[in-house]
């Protein structure tokens, strides 16, 4: 902006102090945009890990639903057309499924408390993992160590035609 002593068109104009403010403003906006991109990338990475954890919990529950508790099956038989399950058989099946998942599993993944069979027919799998955002140095200290994610899933395996087979 110019300040002119002799009118708008006259001589004696001197430069104002607005030089370089556009560069500073552009730098500020670029910094804000960069921080927003880093936050979105970190949030997206955590969200994708959460989706992966849910998918793994679903597949582990489906696998654990047919983890037959042999002792209960041979002593009492199938209960109301469902595979008889126990906490131990569901937990063992879930742990084996998580081990076999390999690269699909997040780091620090574990089968959490609550995994088992509450009614002897339903397999409940609870998985827990700590996910560290890609740009953890930029987040508050509370989240720098990672974000704990939990996913649970339920599944029931039905026995079709067991009573008709006379077994």
mmCIF file of N, CA, C and O in Angstrom, residues 5-102:
data_model
loop_
_atom_site.group_PDB
_atom_site.id
_atom_site.type_symbol
_atom_site.label_atom_id
_atom_site.label_comp_id
_atom_site.label_asym_id
_atom_site.label_seq_id
_atom_site.Cartn_x
_atom_site.Cartn_y
_atom_site.Cartn_z
ATOM 1 N N UNK A 5 2.016 11.863 -0.053
ATOM 2 C CA UNK A 5 1.865 13.144 0.625
ATOM 3 C C UNK A 5 1.165 14.170 -0.256
ATOM 4 O O UNK A 5 0.400 14.982 0.215
ATOM 5 N N UNK A 6 1.393 14.124 -1.545
ATOM 6 C CA UNK A 6 0.840 15.141 -2.436
ATOM 7 C C UNK A 6 -0.392 14.684 -3.160
ATOM 8 O O UNK A 6 -0.653 15.105 -4.280
ATOM 9 N N UNK A 7 -1.213 13.857 -2.615
ATOM 10 C CA UNK A 7 -2.398 13.368 -3.296
ATOM 11 C C UNK A 7 -2.146 11.979 -3.846
ATOM 12 O O UNK A 7 -1.062 11.423 -3.762
ATOM 13 N N UNK A 8 -3.166 11.460 -4.475
ATOM 14 C CA UNK A 8 -3.091 10.107 -4.971
ATOM 15 C C UNK A 8 -2.129 10.008 -6.145
ATOM 16 O O UNK A 8 -1.342 9.111 -6.251
ATOM 17 N N UNK A 9 -2.148 11.008 -7.060
ATOM 18 C CA UNK A 9 -1.330 10.922 -8.255
ATOM 19 C C UNK A 9 -0.041 11.726 -8.143
ATOM 20 O O UNK A 9 0.813 11.598 -8.994
ATOM 21 N N UNK A 10 0.097 12.471 -7.135
ATOM 22 C CA UNK A 10 1.272 13.338 -7.017
ATOM 23 C C UNK A 10 2.510 12.575 -6.590
ATOM 24 O O UNK A 10 2.482 11.410 -6.262
ATOM 25 N N UNK A 11 3.648 13.258 -6.559
ATOM 26 C CA UNK A 11 4.903 12.650 -6.151
ATOM 27 C C UNK A 11 4.976 12.529 -4.648
ATOM 28 O O UNK A 11 4.042 12.843 -3.925
ATOM 29 N N UNK A 12 6.104 12.139 -4.180
ATOM 30 C CA UNK A 12 6.338 12.030 -2.744
ATOM 31 C C UNK A 12 5.706 10.803 -2.112
ATOM 32 O O UNK A 12 5.479 10.785 -0.920
ATOM 33 N N UNK A 13 5.398 9.784 -2.892
ATOM 34 C CA UNK A 13 4.803 8.560 -2.336
ATOM 35 C C UNK A 13 5.902 7.691 -1.759
ATOM 36 O O UNK A 13 6.983 7.578 -2.300
ATOM 37 N N UNK A 14 5.628 7.083 -0.642
ATOM 38 C CA UNK A 14 6.580 6.146 -0.031
ATOM 39 C C UNK A 14 5.887 4.806 0.174
ATOM 40 O O UNK A 14 4.677 4.733 0.323
ATOM 41 N N UNK A 15 6.668 3.765 0.146
ATOM 42 C CA UNK A 15 6.123 2.425 0.319
ATOM 43 C C UNK A 15 5.644 2.231 1.755
ATOM 44 O O UNK A 15 6.274 2.687 2.697
ATOM 45 N N UNK A 16 4.509 1.495 1.924
ATOM 46 C CA UNK A 16 3.976 1.200 3.258
ATOM 47 C C UNK A 16 4.658 -0.024 3.850
ATOM 48 O O UNK A 16 5.604 -0.569 3.304
ATOM 49 N N UNK A 17 4.166 -0.475 4.956
ATOM 50 C CA UNK A 17 4.763 -1.604 5.653
ATOM 51 C C UNK A 17 4.066 -2.928 5.301
ATOM 52 O O UNK A 17 4.178 -3.879 6.031
ATOM 53 N N UNK A 18 3.378 -2.992 4.190
ATOM 54 C CA UNK A 18 2.663 -4.207 3.809
ATOM 55 C C UNK A 18 3.516 -5.177 3.009
ATOM 56 O O UNK A 18 3.050 -6.237 2.648
ATOM 57 N N UNK A 19 4.729 -4.838 2.716
ATOM 58 C CA UNK A 19 5.594 -5.722 1.944
ATOM 59 C C UNK A 19 5.853 -7.019 2.726
ATOM 60 O O UNK A 19 6.167 -6.976 3.902
ATOM 61 N N UNK A 20 5.684 -8.172 2.089
ATOM 62 C CA UNK A 20 5.996 -9.456 2.701
ATOM 63 C C UNK A 20 4.889 -10.069 3.527
ATOM 64 O O UNK A 20 5.020 -11.191 3.993
ATOM 65 N N UNK A 21 3.805 -9.385 3.704
ATOM 66 C CA UNK A 21 2.719 -9.953 4.508
ATOM 67 C C UNK A 21 1.983 -11.059 3.768
ATOM 68 O O UNK A 21 1.472 -11.979 4.380
ATOM 69 N N UNK A 22 1.919 -10.976 2.469
ATOM 70 C CA UNK A 22 1.272 -12.028 1.694
ATOM 71 C C UNK A 22 2.074 -13.323 1.806
ATOM 72 O O UNK A 22 1.502 -14.410 1.946
ATOM 73 N N UNK A 23 3.395 -13.238 1.760
ATOM 74 C CA UNK A 23 4.228 -14.433 1.894
ATOM 75 C C UNK A 23 4.041 -15.070 3.267
ATOM 76 O O UNK A 23 3.961 -16.298 3.395
ATOM 77 N N UNK A 24 3.955 -14.252 4.302
ATOM 78 C CA UNK A 24 3.741 -14.762 5.648
ATOM 79 C C UNK A 24 2.366 -15.414 5.772
ATOM 80 O O UNK A 24 2.225 -16.491 6.363
ATOM 81 N N UNK A 25 1.353 -14.792 5.196
ATOM 82 C CA UNK A 25 0.003 -15.345 5.218
ATOM 83 C C UNK A 25 -0.049 -16.663 4.442
ATOM 84 O O UNK A 25 -0.649 -17.642 4.898
ATOM 85 N N UNK A 26 0.603 -16.715 3.293
ATOM 86 C CA UNK A 26 0.646 -17.947 2.496
ATOM 87 C C UNK A 26 1.364 -19.058 3.257
ATOM 88 O O UNK A 26 0.939 -20.215 3.234
ATOM 89 N N UNK A 27 2.439 -18.736 3.929
ATOM 90 C CA UNK A 27 3.163 -19.713 4.728
ATOM 91 C C UNK A 27 2.288 -20.241 5.869
ATOM 92 O O UNK A 27 2.270 -21.438 6.163
ATOM 93 N N UNK A 28 1.538 -19.362 6.501
ATOM 94 C CA UNK A 28 0.626 -19.768 7.577
ATOM 95 C C UNK A 28 -0.456 -20.708 7.072
ATOM 96 O O UNK A 28 -0.754 -21.726 7.695
ATOM 97 N N UNK A 29 -1.055 -20.373 5.930
ATOM 98 C CA UNK A 29 -2.082 -21.246 5.355
ATOM 99 C C UNK A 29 -1.495 -22.590 4.930
ATOM 100 O O UNK A 29 -2.129 -23.628 5.094
ATOM 101 N N UNK A 30 -0.294 -22.589 4.388
ATOM 102 C CA UNK A 30 0.356 -23.844 3.990
ATOM 103 C C UNK A 30 0.624 -24.717 5.217
ATOM 104 O O UNK A 30 0.451 -25.941 5.171
ATOM 105 N N UNK A 31 1.028 -24.104 6.313
ATOM 106 C CA UNK A 31 1.272 -24.854 7.544
ATOM 107 C C UNK A 31 -0.024 -25.456 8.087
ATOM 108 O O UNK A 31 -0.052 -26.627 8.499
ATOM 109 N N UNK A 32 -1.096 -24.690 8.075
ATOM 110 C CA UNK A 32 -2.395 -25.195 8.529
ATOM 111 C C UNK A 32 -2.853 -26.343 7.631
ATOM 112 O O UNK A 32 -3.338 -27.371 8.112
ATOM 113 N N UNK A 33 -2.688 -26.202 6.321
ATOM 114 C CA UNK A 33 -3.082 -27.266 5.386
ATOM 115 C C UNK A 33 -2.260 -28.525 5.626
ATOM 116 O O UNK A 33 -2.793 -29.638 5.598
ATOM 117 N N UNK A 34 -0.970 -28.367 5.877
ATOM 118 C CA UNK A 34 -0.110 -29.519 6.142
ATOM 119 C C UNK A 34 -0.534 -30.243 7.414
ATOM 120 O O UNK A 34 -0.612 -31.478 7.446
ATOM 121 N N UNK A 35 -0.828 -29.498 8.452
ATOM 122 C CA UNK A 35 -1.276 -30.108 9.710
ATOM 123 C C UNK A 35 -2.597 -30.839 9.494
ATOM 124 O O UNK A 35 -2.791 -31.952 9.995
ATOM 125 N N UNK A 36 -3.514 -30.247 8.734
ATOM 126 C CA UNK A 36 -4.787 -30.910 8.448
ATOM 127 C C UNK A 36 -4.577 -32.213 7.676
ATOM 128 O O UNK A 36 -5.216 -33.225 7.972
ATOM 129 N N UNK A 37 -3.688 -32.205 6.710
ATOM 130 C CA UNK A 37 -3.403 -33.423 5.951
ATOM 131 C C UNK A 37 -2.829 -34.492 6.868
ATOM 132 O O UNK A 37 -3.229 -35.659 6.806
ATOM 133 N N UNK A 38 -1.905 -34.127 7.748
ATOM 134 C CA UNK A 38 -1.309 -35.105 8.655
ATOM 135 C C UNK A 38 -2.339 -35.671 9.626
ATOM 136 O O UNK A 38 -2.329 -36.869 9.932
ATOM 137 N N UNK A 39 -3.239 -34.832 10.103
ATOM 138 C CA UNK A 39 -4.288 -35.297 11.017
ATOM 139 C C UNK A 39 -5.233 -36.256 10.289
ATOM 140 O O UNK A 39 -5.593 -37.310 10.819
ATOM 141 N N UNK A 40 -5.617 -35.920 9.065
ATOM 142 C CA UNK A 40 -6.518 -36.790 8.304
ATOM 143 C C UNK A 40 -5.840 -38.126 7.983
ATOM 144 O O UNK A 40 -6.460 -39.185 8.084
ATOM 145 N N UNK A 41 -4.570 -38.089 7.627
ATOM 146 C CA UNK A 41 -3.840 -39.331 7.337
ATOM 147 C C UNK A 41 -3.762 -40.197 8.591
ATOM 148 O O UNK A 41 -3.986 -41.411 8.541
ATOM 149 N N UNK A 42 -3.463 -39.601 9.731
ATOM 150 C CA UNK A 42 -3.374 -40.374 10.977
ATOM 151 C C UNK A 42 -4.729 -40.951 11.369
ATOM 152 O O UNK A 42 -4.828 -42.126 11.748
ATOM 153 N N UNK A 43 -5.772 -40.139 11.276
ATOM 154 C CA UNK A 43 -7.116 -40.629 11.622
ATOM 155 C C UNK A 43 -7.550 -41.726 10.665
ATOM 156 O O UNK A 43 -8.166 -42.720 11.080
ATOM 157 N N UNK A 44 -7.229 -41.584 9.399
ATOM 158 C CA UNK A 44 -7.582 -42.625 8.420
ATOM 159 C C UNK A 44 -6.840 -43.918 8.696
ATOM 160 O O UNK A 44 -7.410 -45.004 8.566
ATOM 161 N N UNK A 45 -5.583 -43.826 9.071
ATOM 162 C CA UNK A 45 -4.809 -45.033 9.382
ATOM 163 C C UNK A 45 -5.398 -45.767 10.582
ATOM 164 O O UNK A 45 -5.520 -46.996 10.571
ATOM 165 N N UNK A 46 -5.796 -45.027 11.613
ATOM 166 C CA UNK A 46 -6.406 -45.656 12.789
ATOM 167 C C UNK A 46 -7.751 -46.273 12.412
ATOM 168 O O UNK A 46 -8.085 -47.385 12.834
ATOM 169 N N UNK A 47 -8.523 -45.564 11.590
ATOM 170 C CA UNK A 47 -9.829 -46.089 11.164
ATOM 171 C C UNK A 47 -9.666 -47.374 10.340
ATOM 172 O O UNK A 47 -10.412 -48.337 10.536
ATOM 173 N N UNK A 48 -8.695 -47.405 9.440
ATOM 174 C CA UNK A 48 -8.472 -48.606 8.638
ATOM 175 C C UNK A 48 -8.020 -49.785 9.504
ATOM 176 O O UNK A 48 -8.440 -50.924 9.274
ATOM 177 N N UNK A 49 -7.198 -49.507 10.506
ATOM 178 C CA UNK A 49 -6.796 -50.579 11.433
ATOM 179 C C UNK A 49 -7.993 -51.085 12.225
ATOM 180 O O UNK A 49 -8.110 -52.280 12.514
ATOM 181 N N UNK A 50 -8.897 -50.174 12.576
ATOM 182 C CA UNK A 50 -10.108 -50.569 13.302
ATOM 183 C C UNK A 50 -10.983 -51.463 12.434
ATOM 184 O O UNK A 50 -11.503 -52.479 12.891
ATOM 185 N N UNK A 51 -11.126 -51.114 11.164
ATOM 186 C CA UNK A 51 -11.910 -51.939 10.241
ATOM 187 C C UNK A 51 -11.260 -53.316 10.065
ATOM 188 O O UNK A 51 -11.948 -54.333 10.011
ATOM 189 N N UNK A 52 -9.930 -53.349 9.982
ATOM 190 C CA UNK A 52 -9.215 -54.606 9.852
ATOM 191 C C UNK A 52 -9.415 -55.461 11.109
ATOM 192 O O UNK A 52 -9.579 -56.675 11.026
ATOM 193 N N UNK A 53 -9.412 -54.819 12.280
ATOM 194 C CA UNK A 53 -9.615 -55.538 13.532
ATOM 195 C C UNK A 53 -11.024 -56.127 13.596
ATOM 196 O O UNK A 53 -11.209 -57.270 14.025
ATOM 197 N N UNK A 54 -12.037 -55.366 13.158
ATOM 198 C CA UNK A 54 -13.405 -55.889 13.133
ATOM 199 C C UNK A 54 -13.535 -57.062 12.171
ATOM 200 O O UNK A 54 -14.207 -58.051 12.473
ATOM 201 N N UNK A 55 -12.901 -56.963 11.004
ATOM 202 C CA UNK A 55 -12.962 -58.062 10.046
ATOM 203 C C UNK A 55 -12.302 -59.317 10.617
ATOM 204 O O UNK A 55 -12.811 -60.437 10.449
ATOM 205 N N UNK A 56 -11.186 -59.134 11.300
ATOM 206 C CA UNK A 56 -10.499 -60.271 11.910
ATOM 207 C C UNK A 56 -11.335 -60.867 13.043
ATOM 208 O O UNK A 56 -11.400 -62.095 13.195
ATOM 209 N N UNK A 57 -12.004 -60.024 13.831
ATOM 210 C CA UNK A 57 -12.876 -60.523 14.902
ATOM 211 C C UNK A 57 -14.051 -61.306 14.310
ATOM 212 O O UNK A 57 -14.436 -62.356 14.841
ATOM 213 N N UNK A 58 -14.610 -60.824 13.200
ATOM 214 C CA UNK A 58 -15.713 -61.544 12.561
ATOM 215 C C UNK A 58 -15.276 -62.915 12.063
ATOM 216 O O UNK A 58 -15.956 -63.911 12.280
ATOM 217 N N UNK A 59 -14.128 -62.952 11.395
ATOM 218 C CA UNK A 59 -13.674 -64.243 10.873
ATOM 219 C C UNK A 59 -13.255 -65.188 11.998
ATOM 220 O O UNK A 59 -13.482 -66.402 11.920
ATOM 221 N N UNK A 60 -12.677 -64.657 13.080
ATOM 222 C CA UNK A 60 -12.309 -65.497 14.218
ATOM 223 C C UNK A 60 -13.555 -66.042 14.912
ATOM 224 O O UNK A 60 -13.575 -67.206 15.342
ATOM 225 N N UNK A 61 -14.608 -65.239 15.012
ATOM 226 C CA UNK A 61 -15.849 -65.711 15.637
ATOM 227 C C UNK A 61 -16.510 -66.780 14.772
ATOM 228 O O UNK A 61 -17.015 -67.783 15.293
ATOM 229 N N UNK A 62 -16.501 -66.584 13.464
ATOM 230 C CA UNK A 62 -17.076 -67.595 12.574
ATOM 231 C C UNK A 62 -16.301 -68.907 12.667
ATOM 232 O O UNK A 62 -16.887 -69.992 12.654
ATOM 233 N N UNK A 63 -14.992 -68.792 12.774
ATOM 234 C CA UNK A 63 -14.163 -69.988 12.923
ATOM 235 C C UNK A 63 -14.379 -70.648 14.282
ATOM 236 O O UNK A 63 -14.429 -71.872 14.386
ATOM 237 N N UNK A 64 -14.519 -69.847 15.325
ATOM 238 C CA UNK A 64 -14.681 -70.380 16.680
ATOM 239 C C UNK A 64 -16.076 -70.956 16.907
ATOM 240 O O UNK A 64 -16.268 -71.758 17.830
ATOM 241 N N UNK A 65 -17.039 -70.568 16.072
ATOM 242 C CA UNK A 65 -18.408 -71.070 16.263
ATOM 243 C C UNK A 65 -18.493 -72.570 16.037
ATOM 244 O O UNK A 65 -19.413 -73.218 16.538
ATOM 245 N N UNK A 66 -17.555 -73.123 15.294
ATOM 246 C CA UNK A 66 -17.576 -74.576 15.109
ATOM 247 C C UNK A 66 -16.439 -75.268 15.858
ATOM 248 O O UNK A 66 -16.047 -76.376 15.522
ATOM 249 N N UNK A 67 -15.941 -74.600 16.901
ATOM 250 C CA UNK A 67 -14.898 -75.194 17.757
ATOM 251 C C UNK A 67 -15.591 -76.098 18.771
ATOM 252 O O UNK A 67 -15.833 -75.734 19.914
ATOM 253 N N UNK A 68 -15.899 -77.251 18.330
ATOM 254 C CA UNK A 68 -16.675 -78.205 19.103
ATOM 255 C C UNK A 68 -16.010 -78.546 20.435
ATOM 256 O O UNK A 68 -14.823 -78.835 20.493
ATOM 257 N N UNK A 69 -16.795 -78.467 21.505
ATOM 258 C CA UNK A 69 -16.346 -78.962 22.805
ATOM 259 C C UNK A 69 -16.694 -80.450 22.818
ATOM 260 O O UNK A 69 -17.845 -80.827 23.028
ATOM 261 N N UNK A 70 -15.691 -81.283 22.542
ATOM 262 C CA UNK A 70 -15.936 -82.712 22.350
ATOM 263 C C UNK A 70 -16.538 -83.388 23.583
ATOM 264 O O UNK A 70 -17.406 -84.249 23.468
ATOM 265 N N UNK A 71 -16.086 -82.992 24.757
ATOM 266 C CA UNK A 71 -16.609 -83.611 25.981
ATOM 267 C C UNK A 71 -18.108 -83.351 26.120
ATOM 268 O O UNK A 71 -18.892 -84.264 26.376
ATOM 269 N N UNK A 72 -18.518 -82.094 25.900
ATOM 270 C CA UNK A 72 -19.945 -81.778 26.002
ATOM 271 C C UNK A 72 -20.745 -82.445 24.891
ATOM 272 O O UNK A 72 -21.875 -82.898 25.112
ATOM 273 N N UNK A 73 -20.178 -82.544 23.713
ATOM 274 C CA UNK A 73 -20.888 -83.159 22.585
ATOM 275 C C UNK A 73 -21.145 -84.644 22.830
ATOM 276 O O UNK A 73 -22.236 -85.147 22.584
ATOM 277 N N UNK A 74 -20.128 -85.346 23.342
ATOM 278 C CA UNK A 74 -20.288 -86.786 23.519
ATOM 279 C C UNK A 74 -21.016 -87.158 24.812
ATOM 280 O O UNK A 74 -21.513 -88.274 24.936
ATOM 281 N N UNK A 75 -21.090 -86.238 25.776
ATOM 282 C CA UNK A 75 -21.824 -86.549 27.005
ATOM 283 C C UNK A 75 -23.282 -86.115 26.917
ATOM 284 O O UNK A 75 -24.163 -86.852 27.359
ATOM 285 N N UNK A 76 -23.556 -84.946 26.359
ATOM 286 C CA UNK A 76 -24.937 -84.452 26.320
ATOM 287 C C UNK A 76 -25.499 -84.367 24.910
ATOM 288 O O UNK A 76 -26.699 -84.209 24.746
ATOM 289 N N UNK A 77 -24.658 -84.415 23.885
ATOM 290 C CA UNK A 77 -25.130 -84.314 22.508
ATOM 291 C C UNK A 77 -25.312 -82.854 22.110
ATOM 292 O O UNK A 77 -25.095 -81.943 22.900
ATOM 293 N N UNK A 78 -25.725 -82.651 20.878
ATOM 294 C CA UNK A 78 -25.924 -81.273 20.418
ATOM 295 C C UNK A 78 -27.114 -80.638 21.133
ATOM 296 O O UNK A 78 -28.154 -81.267 21.296
ATOM 297 N N UNK A 79 -26.928 -79.408 21.552
ATOM 298 C CA UNK A 79 -27.971 -78.705 22.302
ATOM 299 C C UNK A 79 -28.800 -77.857 21.342
ATOM 300 O O UNK A 79 -28.325 -76.877 20.801
ATOM 301 N N UNK A 80 -30.037 -78.257 21.124
ATOM 302 C CA UNK A 80 -30.997 -77.500 20.325
ATOM 303 C C UNK A 80 -30.453 -77.144 18.942
ATOM 304 O O UNK A 80 -30.618 -76.046 18.466
ATOM 305 N N UNK A 81 -29.778 -78.083 18.305
ATOM 306 C CA UNK A 81 -29.309 -77.878 16.941
ATOM 307 C C UNK A 81 -28.092 -76.988 16.791
ATOM 308 O O UNK A 81 -27.757 -76.579 15.699
ATOM 309 N N UNK A 82 -27.403 -76.667 17.876
ATOM 310 C CA UNK A 82 -26.207 -75.830 17.805
ATOM 311 C C UNK A 82 -24.999 -76.641 18.257
ATOM 312 O O UNK A 82 -25.116 -77.599 19.007
ATOM 313 N N UNK A 83 -23.850 -76.250 17.776
ATOM 314 C CA UNK A 83 -22.602 -76.897 18.173
ATOM 315 C C UNK A 83 -22.320 -76.560 19.634
ATOM 316 O O UNK A 83 -22.309 -75.376 19.995
ATOM 317 N N UNK A 84 -22.134 -77.554 20.507
ATOM 318 C CA UNK A 84 -21.821 -77.237 21.903
ATOM 319 C C UNK A 84 -20.406 -76.657 22.011
ATOM 320 O O UNK A 84 -19.448 -77.236 21.502
ATOM 321 N N UNK A 85 -20.311 -75.518 22.651
ATOM 322 C CA UNK A 85 -19.041 -74.801 22.793
ATOM 323 C C UNK A 85 -18.685 -74.633 24.261
ATOM 324 O O UNK A 85 -19.539 -74.691 25.134
ATOM 325 N N UNK A 86 -17.407 -74.387 24.506
ATOM 326 C CA UNK A 86 -16.949 -74.031 25.849
ATOM 327 C C UNK A 86 -16.053 -72.804 25.717
ATOM 328 O O UNK A 86 -15.576 -72.476 24.620
ATOM 329 N N UNK A 87 -15.825 -72.145 26.835
ATOM 330 C CA UNK A 87 -14.935 -70.976 26.817
ATOM 331 C C UNK A 87 -13.553 -71.358 26.308
ATOM 332 O O UNK A 87 -12.949 -70.639 25.509
ATOM 333 N N UNK A 88 -13.059 -72.505 26.748
ATOM 334 C CA UNK A 88 -11.706 -72.933 26.360
ATOM 335 C C UNK A 88 -11.619 -73.231 24.864
ATOM 336 O O UNK A 88 -10.651 -72.844 24.207
ATOM 337 N N UNK A 89 -12.635 -73.892 24.302
ATOM 338 C CA UNK A 89 -12.566 -74.225 22.874
ATOM 339 C C UNK A 89 -12.678 -72.967 22.010
ATOM 340 O O UNK A 89 -11.995 -72.848 20.997
ATOM 341 N N UNK A 90 -13.502 -72.032 22.417
ATOM 342 C CA UNK A 90 -13.645 -70.778 21.660
ATOM 343 C C UNK A 90 -12.362 -69.959 21.748
ATOM 344 O O UNK A 90 -11.864 -69.448 20.741
ATOM 345 N N UNK A 91 -11.807 -69.854 22.951
ATOM 346 C CA UNK A 91 -10.570 -69.077 23.115
ATOM 347 C C UNK A 91 -9.415 -69.702 22.331
ATOM 348 O O UNK A 91 -8.665 -69.003 21.656
ATOM 349 N N UNK A 92 -9.277 -71.011 22.388
ATOM 350 C CA UNK A 92 -8.195 -71.687 21.655
ATOM 351 C C UNK A 92 -8.363 -71.502 20.149
ATOM 352 O O UNK A 92 -7.387 -71.236 19.432
ATOM 353 N N UNK A 93 -9.581 -71.615 19.671
ATOM 354 C CA UNK A 93 -9.828 -71.431 18.239
ATOM 355 C C UNK A 93 -9.542 -69.992 17.812
ATOM 356 O O UNK A 93 -8.952 -69.756 16.752
ATOM 357 N N UNK A 94 -9.944 -69.029 18.632
ATOM 358 C CA UNK A 94 -9.697 -67.620 18.310
ATOM 359 C C UNK A 94 -8.202 -67.312 18.302
ATOM 360 O O UNK A 94 -7.708 -66.606 17.410
ATOM 361 N N UNK A 95 -7.477 -67.839 19.270
ATOM 362 C CA UNK A 95 -6.029 -67.599 19.301
ATOM 363 C C UNK A 95 -5.331 -68.223 18.104
ATOM 364 O O UNK A 95 -4.432 -67.628 17.519
ATOM 365 N N UNK A 96 -5.757 -69.396 17.712
ATOM 366 C CA UNK A 96 -5.165 -70.045 16.536
ATOM 367 C C UNK A 96 -5.485 -69.256 15.267
ATOM 368 O O UNK A 96 -4.638 -69.090 14.400
ATOM 369 N N UNK A 97 -6.698 -68.764 15.175
ATOM 370 C CA UNK A 97 -7.092 -67.970 14.004
ATOM 371 C C UNK A 97 -6.286 -66.674 13.926
ATOM 372 O O UNK A 97 -5.855 -66.277 12.845
ATOM 373 N N UNK A 98 -6.072 -66.025 15.060
ATOM 374 C CA UNK A 98 -5.286 -64.787 15.089
ATOM 375 C C UNK A 98 -3.838 -65.074 14.710
ATOM 376 O O UNK A 98 -3.213 -64.306 13.973
ATOM 377 N N UNK A 99 -3.284 -66.183 15.211
ATOM 378 C CA UNK A 99 -1.912 -66.555 14.836
ATOM 379 C C UNK A 99 -1.792 -66.803 13.342
ATOM 380 O O UNK A 99 -0.813 -66.441 12.712
ATOM 381 N N UNK A 100 -2.795 -67.435 12.769
ATOM 382 C CA UNK A 100 -2.767 -67.776 11.347
ATOM 383 C C UNK A 100 -3.024 -66.562 10.453
ATOM 384 O O UNK A 100 -2.770 -66.624 9.258
ATOM 385 N N UNK A 101 -3.519 -65.470 11.027
ATOM 386 C CA UNK A 101 -3.849 -64.287 10.219
ATOM 387 C C UNK A 101 -2.610 -63.650 9.608
ATOM 388 O O UNK A 101 -2.688 -63.016 8.565
ATOM 389 N N UNK A 102 -1.468 -63.792 10.246
ATOM 390 C CA UNK A 102 -0.207 -63.288 9.695
ATOM 391 C C UNK A 102 -0.201 -61.791 9.470
ATOM 392 O O UNK A 102 -0.400 -61.010 10.383
#
